[in-house]
Coordinates of C-alpha atoms and ligand atoms in Angstrom, one line a residue:
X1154 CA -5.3 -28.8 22.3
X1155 CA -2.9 -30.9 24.1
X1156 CA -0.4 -33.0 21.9
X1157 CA -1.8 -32.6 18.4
X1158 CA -2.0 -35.6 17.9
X1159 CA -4.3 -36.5 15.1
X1160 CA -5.1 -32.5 14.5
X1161 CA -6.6 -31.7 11.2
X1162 CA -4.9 -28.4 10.9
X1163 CA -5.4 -25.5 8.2
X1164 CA -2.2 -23.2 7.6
X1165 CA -1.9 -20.3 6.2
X1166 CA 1.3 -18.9 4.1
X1167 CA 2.1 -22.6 3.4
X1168 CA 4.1 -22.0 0.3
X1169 CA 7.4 -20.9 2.0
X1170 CA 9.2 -20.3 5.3
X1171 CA 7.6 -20.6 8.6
X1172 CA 4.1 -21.6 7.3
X1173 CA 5.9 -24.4 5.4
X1174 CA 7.8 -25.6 8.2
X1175 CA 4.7 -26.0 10.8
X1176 CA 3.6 -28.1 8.1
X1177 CA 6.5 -30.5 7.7
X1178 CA 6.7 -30.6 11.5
X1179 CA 2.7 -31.1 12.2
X1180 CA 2.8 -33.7 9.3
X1181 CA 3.9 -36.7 11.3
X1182 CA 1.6 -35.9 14.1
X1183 CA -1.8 -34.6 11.9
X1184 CA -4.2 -36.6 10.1
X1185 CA -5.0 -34.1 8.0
X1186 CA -3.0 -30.7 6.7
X1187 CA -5.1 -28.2 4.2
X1188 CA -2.5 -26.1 2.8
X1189 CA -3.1 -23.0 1.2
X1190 CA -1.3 -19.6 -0.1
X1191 CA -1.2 -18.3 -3.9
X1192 CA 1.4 -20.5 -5.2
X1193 CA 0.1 -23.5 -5.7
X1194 CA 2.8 -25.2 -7.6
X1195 CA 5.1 -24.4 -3.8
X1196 CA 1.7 -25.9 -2.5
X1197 CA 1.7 -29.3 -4.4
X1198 CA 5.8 -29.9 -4.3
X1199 CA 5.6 -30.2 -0.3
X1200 CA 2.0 -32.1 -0.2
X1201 CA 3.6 -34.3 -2.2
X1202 CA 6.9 -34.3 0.0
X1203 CA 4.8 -34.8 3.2
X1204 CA 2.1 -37.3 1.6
X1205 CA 5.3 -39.5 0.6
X1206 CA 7.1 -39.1 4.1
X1207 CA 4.1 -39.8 5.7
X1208 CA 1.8 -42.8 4.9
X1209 CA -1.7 -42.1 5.7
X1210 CA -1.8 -38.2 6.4
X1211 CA -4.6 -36.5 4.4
X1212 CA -3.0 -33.2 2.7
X1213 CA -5.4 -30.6 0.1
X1214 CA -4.1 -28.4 -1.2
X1215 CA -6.2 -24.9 -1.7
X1216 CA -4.8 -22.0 -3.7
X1217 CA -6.3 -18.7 -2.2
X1218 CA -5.1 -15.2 -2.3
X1219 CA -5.6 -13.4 0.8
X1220 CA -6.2 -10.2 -0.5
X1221 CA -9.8 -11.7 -2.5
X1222 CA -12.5 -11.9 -0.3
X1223 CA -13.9 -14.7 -2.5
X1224 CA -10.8 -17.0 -2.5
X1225 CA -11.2 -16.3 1.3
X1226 CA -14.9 -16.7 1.2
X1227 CA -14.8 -19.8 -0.9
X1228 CA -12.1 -21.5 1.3
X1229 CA -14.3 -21.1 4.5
X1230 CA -17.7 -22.2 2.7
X1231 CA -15.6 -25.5 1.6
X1232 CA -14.8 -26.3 4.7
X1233 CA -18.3 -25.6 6.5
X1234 CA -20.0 -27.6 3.4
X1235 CA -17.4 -30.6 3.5
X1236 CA -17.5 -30.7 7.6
X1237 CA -14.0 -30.9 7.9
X1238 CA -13.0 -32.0 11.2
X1239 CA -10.8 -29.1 11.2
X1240 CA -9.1 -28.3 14.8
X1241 CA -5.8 -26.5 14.3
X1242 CA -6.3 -22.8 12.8
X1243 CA -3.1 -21.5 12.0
X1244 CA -2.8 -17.9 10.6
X1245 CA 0.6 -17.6 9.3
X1246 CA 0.7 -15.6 5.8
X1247 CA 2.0 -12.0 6.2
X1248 CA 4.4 -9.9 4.8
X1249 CA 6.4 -6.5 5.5
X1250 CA 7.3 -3.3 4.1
X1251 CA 10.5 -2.3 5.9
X1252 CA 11.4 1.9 5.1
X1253 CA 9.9 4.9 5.6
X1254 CA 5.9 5.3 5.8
X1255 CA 6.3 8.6 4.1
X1256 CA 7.7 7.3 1.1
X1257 CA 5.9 3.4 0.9
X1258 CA 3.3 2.5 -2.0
X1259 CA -0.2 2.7 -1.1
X1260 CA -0.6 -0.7 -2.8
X1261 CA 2.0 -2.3 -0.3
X1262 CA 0.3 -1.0 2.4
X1263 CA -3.0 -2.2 2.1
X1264 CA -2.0 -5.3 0.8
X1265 CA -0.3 -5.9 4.5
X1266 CA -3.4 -4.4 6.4
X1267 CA -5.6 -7.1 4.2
X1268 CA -3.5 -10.2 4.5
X1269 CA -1.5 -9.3 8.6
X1270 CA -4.6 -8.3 9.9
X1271 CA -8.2 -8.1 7.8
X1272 CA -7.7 -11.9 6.6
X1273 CA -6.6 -13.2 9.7
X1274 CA -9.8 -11.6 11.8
X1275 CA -12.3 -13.1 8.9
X1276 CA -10.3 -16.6 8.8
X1277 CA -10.8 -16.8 12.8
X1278 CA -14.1 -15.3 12.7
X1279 CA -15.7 -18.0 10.6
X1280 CA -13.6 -21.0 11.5
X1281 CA -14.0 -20.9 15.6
X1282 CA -17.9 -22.7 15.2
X1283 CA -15.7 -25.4 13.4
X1284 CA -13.5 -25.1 15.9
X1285 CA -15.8 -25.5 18.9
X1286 CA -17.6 -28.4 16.8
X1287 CA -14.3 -30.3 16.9
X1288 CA -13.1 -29.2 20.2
X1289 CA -10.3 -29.8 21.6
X1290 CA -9.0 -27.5 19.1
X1291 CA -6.6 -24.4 18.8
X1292 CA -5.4 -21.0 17.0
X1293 CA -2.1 -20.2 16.1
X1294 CA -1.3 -16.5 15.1
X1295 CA 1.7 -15.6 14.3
X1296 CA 2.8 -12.0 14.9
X1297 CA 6.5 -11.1 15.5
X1298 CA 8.9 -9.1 17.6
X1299 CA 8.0 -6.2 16.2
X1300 CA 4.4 -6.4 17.7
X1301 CA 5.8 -5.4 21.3
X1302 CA 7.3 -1.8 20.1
X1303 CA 6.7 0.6 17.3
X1304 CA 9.2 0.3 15.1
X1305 CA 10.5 3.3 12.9
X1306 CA 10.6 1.9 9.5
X1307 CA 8.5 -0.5 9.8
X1308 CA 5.8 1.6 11.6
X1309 CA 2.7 -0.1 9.7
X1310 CA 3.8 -4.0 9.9
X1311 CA 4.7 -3.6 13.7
X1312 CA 1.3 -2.1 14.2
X1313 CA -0.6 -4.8 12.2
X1314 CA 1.5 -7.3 14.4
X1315 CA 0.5 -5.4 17.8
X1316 CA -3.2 -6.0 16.3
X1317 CA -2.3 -9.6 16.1
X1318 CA -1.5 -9.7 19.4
X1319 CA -4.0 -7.8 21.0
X1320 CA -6.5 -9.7 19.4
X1321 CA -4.9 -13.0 19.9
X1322 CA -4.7 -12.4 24.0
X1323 CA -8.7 -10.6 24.1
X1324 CA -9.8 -13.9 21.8
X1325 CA -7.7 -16.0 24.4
X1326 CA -9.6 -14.9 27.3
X1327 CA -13.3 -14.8 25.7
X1328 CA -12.4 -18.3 24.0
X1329 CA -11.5 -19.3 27.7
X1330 CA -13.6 -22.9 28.3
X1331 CA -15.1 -23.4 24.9
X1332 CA -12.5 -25.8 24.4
X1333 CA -10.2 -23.9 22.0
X1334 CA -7.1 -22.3 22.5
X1335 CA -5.2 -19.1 21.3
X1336 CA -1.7 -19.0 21.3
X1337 CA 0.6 -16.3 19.4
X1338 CA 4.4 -16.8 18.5
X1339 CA 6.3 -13.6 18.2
X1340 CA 9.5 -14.6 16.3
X1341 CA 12.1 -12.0 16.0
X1342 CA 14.4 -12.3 12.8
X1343 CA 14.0 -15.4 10.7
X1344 CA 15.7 -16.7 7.8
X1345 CA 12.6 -17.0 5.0
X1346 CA 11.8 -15.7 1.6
X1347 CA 10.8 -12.5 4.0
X1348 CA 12.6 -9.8 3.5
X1349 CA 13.8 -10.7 0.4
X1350 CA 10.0 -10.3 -1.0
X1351 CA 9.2 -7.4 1.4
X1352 CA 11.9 -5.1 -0.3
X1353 CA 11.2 -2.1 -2.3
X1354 CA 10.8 -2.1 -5.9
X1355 CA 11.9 1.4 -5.6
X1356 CA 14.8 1.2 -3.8
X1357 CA 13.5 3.1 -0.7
X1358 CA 13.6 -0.3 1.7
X1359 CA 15.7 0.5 4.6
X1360 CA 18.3 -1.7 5.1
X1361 CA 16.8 -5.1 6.1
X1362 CA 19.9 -7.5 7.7
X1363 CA 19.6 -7.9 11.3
X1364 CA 22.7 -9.1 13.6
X1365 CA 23.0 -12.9 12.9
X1366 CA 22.6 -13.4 16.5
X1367 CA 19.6 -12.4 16.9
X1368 CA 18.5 -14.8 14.0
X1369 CA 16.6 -17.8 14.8
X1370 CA 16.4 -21.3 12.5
X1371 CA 13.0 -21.4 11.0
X1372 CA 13.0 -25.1 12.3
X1373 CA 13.2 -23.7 15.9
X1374 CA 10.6 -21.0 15.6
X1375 CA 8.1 -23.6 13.9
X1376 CA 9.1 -26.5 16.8
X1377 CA 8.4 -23.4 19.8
X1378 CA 5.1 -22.9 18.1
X1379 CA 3.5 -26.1 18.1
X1380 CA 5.0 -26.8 21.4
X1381 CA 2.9 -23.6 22.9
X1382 CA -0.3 -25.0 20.8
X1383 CA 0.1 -28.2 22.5
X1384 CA 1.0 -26.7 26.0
X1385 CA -1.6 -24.0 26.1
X1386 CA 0.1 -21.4 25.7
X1387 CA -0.4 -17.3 25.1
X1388 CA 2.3 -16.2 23.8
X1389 CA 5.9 -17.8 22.8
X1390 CA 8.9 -16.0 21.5
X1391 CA 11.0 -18.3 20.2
X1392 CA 14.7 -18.3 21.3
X1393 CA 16.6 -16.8 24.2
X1394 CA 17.3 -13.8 22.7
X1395 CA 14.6 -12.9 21.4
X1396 CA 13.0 -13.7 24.8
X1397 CA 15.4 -11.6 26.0
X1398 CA 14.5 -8.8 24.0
X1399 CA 10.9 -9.1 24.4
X1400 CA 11.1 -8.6 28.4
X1401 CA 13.3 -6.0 27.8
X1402 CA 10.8 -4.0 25.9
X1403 CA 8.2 -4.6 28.2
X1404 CA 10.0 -3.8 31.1
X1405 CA 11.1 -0.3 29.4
X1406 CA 9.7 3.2 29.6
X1407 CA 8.0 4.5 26.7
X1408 CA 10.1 7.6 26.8
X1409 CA 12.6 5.7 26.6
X1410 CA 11.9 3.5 23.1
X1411 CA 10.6 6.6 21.9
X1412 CA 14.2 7.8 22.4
X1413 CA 15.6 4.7 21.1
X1414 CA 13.3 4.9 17.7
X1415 CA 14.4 8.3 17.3
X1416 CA 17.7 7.7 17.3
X1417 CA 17.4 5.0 15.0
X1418 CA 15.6 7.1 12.7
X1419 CA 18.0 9.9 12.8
X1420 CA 20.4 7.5 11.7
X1421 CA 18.5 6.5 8.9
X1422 CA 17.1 9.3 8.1
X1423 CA 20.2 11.2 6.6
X1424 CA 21.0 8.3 4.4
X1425 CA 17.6 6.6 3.7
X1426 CA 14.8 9.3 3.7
X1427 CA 14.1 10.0 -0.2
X1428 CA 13.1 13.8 -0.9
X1429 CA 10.1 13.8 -3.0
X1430 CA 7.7 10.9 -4.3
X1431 CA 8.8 7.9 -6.6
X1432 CA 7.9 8.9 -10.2
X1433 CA 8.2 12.9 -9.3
X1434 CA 11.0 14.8 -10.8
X1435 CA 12.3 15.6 -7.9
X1436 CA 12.6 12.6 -6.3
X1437 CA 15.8 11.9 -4.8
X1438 CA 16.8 8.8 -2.9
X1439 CA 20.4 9.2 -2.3
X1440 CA 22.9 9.1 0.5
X1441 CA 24.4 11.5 -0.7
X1442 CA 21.7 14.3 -0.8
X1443 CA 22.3 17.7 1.1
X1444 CA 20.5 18.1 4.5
X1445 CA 18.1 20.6 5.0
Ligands
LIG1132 N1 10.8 -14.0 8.6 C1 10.8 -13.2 9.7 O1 11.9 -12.6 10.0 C2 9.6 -13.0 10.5 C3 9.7 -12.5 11.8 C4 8.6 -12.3 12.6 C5 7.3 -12.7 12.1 N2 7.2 -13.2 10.8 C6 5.9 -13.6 10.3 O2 5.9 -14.9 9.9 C7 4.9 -15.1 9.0 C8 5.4 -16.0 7.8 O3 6.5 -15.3 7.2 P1 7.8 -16.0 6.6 O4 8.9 -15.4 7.3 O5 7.6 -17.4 6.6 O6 7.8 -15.3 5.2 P2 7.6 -15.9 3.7 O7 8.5 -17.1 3.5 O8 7.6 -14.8 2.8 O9 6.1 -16.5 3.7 C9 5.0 -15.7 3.7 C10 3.8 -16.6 3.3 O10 2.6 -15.8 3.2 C11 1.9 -16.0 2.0 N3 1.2 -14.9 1.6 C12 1.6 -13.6 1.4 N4 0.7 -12.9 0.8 C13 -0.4 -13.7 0.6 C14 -1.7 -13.5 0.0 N5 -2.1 -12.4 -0.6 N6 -2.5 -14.6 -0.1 C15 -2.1 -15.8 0.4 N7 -0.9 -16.0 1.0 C16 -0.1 -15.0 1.1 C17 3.0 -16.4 1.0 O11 2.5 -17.3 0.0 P3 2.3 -16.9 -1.5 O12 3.2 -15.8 -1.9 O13 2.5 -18.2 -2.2 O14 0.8 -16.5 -1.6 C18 4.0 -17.2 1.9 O15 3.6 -18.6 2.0 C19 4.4 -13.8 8.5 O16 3.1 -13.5 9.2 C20 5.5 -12.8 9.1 O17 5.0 -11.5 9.3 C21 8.3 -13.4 10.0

């Protein structure tokens, strides 16, 4: 897809942060944006916003929770049954659990299996014969940092982002002359709703607030995107940094992130590791607690 111009693009995770912010910055470029997430009073405000900022772009908004296969289900038959000229997937919604696996809710969990990874596959499974039908077009997935190491405390969502990224490079390569496009943005630590909504109700998270350097403006992270959707390419980490950090974890041993993550959890672990289950008696989630 080469300069999205005219691009009728569907984005996932449109209510807030990054998914919002692709949208604002397609809008003056796309003829047509189909927004969707759960909230669809978020939806509405900014299809409103980008309908009044730009004359002539086509936005819907569709309401659709992730985690029901109908809402999914209906959302693809809609678009299949209106033929639209849809040519810009982007698969944006996720969210995080950041603390111990040991301790998480099993409710969390699969929710972030279901929405990171089990959406995204059945999103991009039945939207590439649109795809192809209005080629030149594109995917977008976004994964994250965390998809290029496992990360100790946030063992599950780094592995559903290393299953975005897997899948995004094998898709690349069997999508290779069809006329679509696969390209994944890894974004290190972003300013969004994000963490806030990915913390504990229990008061197990571990501690979510990353150095400020490493922190890149949403704005930039959305603009790298696009630009890699328009350039063709695999894979984009947006700022130097992260970049930066990216090669670095490539280019190092195994042993020696294992070593790396252990540390790190042995940090944690004798402040944040609760003793017990949430709701048990015994539970304990304390810095305080005596070590074994
Ligand atoms: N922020 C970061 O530091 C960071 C870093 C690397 C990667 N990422 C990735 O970037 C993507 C966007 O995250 P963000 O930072 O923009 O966070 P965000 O502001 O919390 O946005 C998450 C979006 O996902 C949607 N979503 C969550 N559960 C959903 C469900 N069941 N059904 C439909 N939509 C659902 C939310 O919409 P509703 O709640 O309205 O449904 C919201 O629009 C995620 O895939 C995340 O993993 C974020």
């Amino acid at each position: 897809m080469k300069d999205l111009l005219e691009c009728t693009a569907l984005i996932t995770g449109a209510s807030s942060g990054i998914g919002a912010e692709i949208a604002r910055q397609l809008a003056p470029l796309a003829s047509g944006l189909i927004l969707t997430a759960r909230r669809a009073d978020r939806l509405e405000a900014l299809a409103d916003e980008l309908r009044e900022a730009n004359a002539g772009l086509r936005v819907e908004v569709r309401s659709c929770d992730l985690l029901k296969q109908e809402d999914v289900t209906a959302l693809c038959d809609w678009i299949e049954a209106d033929q639209v000229p849809l040519d810009l997937l982007v698969n944006n919604a996720g969210l995080g659990d950041p603390g111990v696996f040991e301790s998480s809710e099993w409710q969390k969990v699969d929710e972030m299996i279901r929405v990171n990874v089990v959406a995204l596959t059945y999103l991009t499974h039945r939207m590439i014969p649109t795809l192809r039908r209005h080629r030149p077009g594109a995917i977008l997935n976004v994964s994250s940092l965390a998809s290029t190491l496992p990360v100790a405390g946030l063992g599950v969502y780094s592995a559903t982002k290393a299953y975005v990224s897997s899948f995004s490079e094998a898709l690349r390569s069997e999508l290779r002359g069809t006329g679509v496009s696969v390209t994944q943005v890894c974004p290190g630590p972003v300013e969004t709703e994000f963490a806030k909504r990915a913390k504990r109700a229990d008061g197990t998270s571990l501690p979510t607030s990353t150095p400020t350097f490493l922190e890149v403006p949403v704005a930039d992270v959305a603009a790298a995107a696009l630009r890699a959707v328009a350039t063709d390419r695999a894979r984009v980490f947006p700022g130097s940094i992260v970049t930066a950090a990216a090669l670095f974890f490539a280019l190092c041993p195994m042993f020696i992130l294992r070593w790396g993550m252990e540390k790190r959890m042995g940090a944690i672990r004798d402040r944040h590791v609760p003793r017990g289950r949430p709701g048990d008696e015994s539970y304990v989630f304390d810095a305080e607690f005596d070590q074994p």
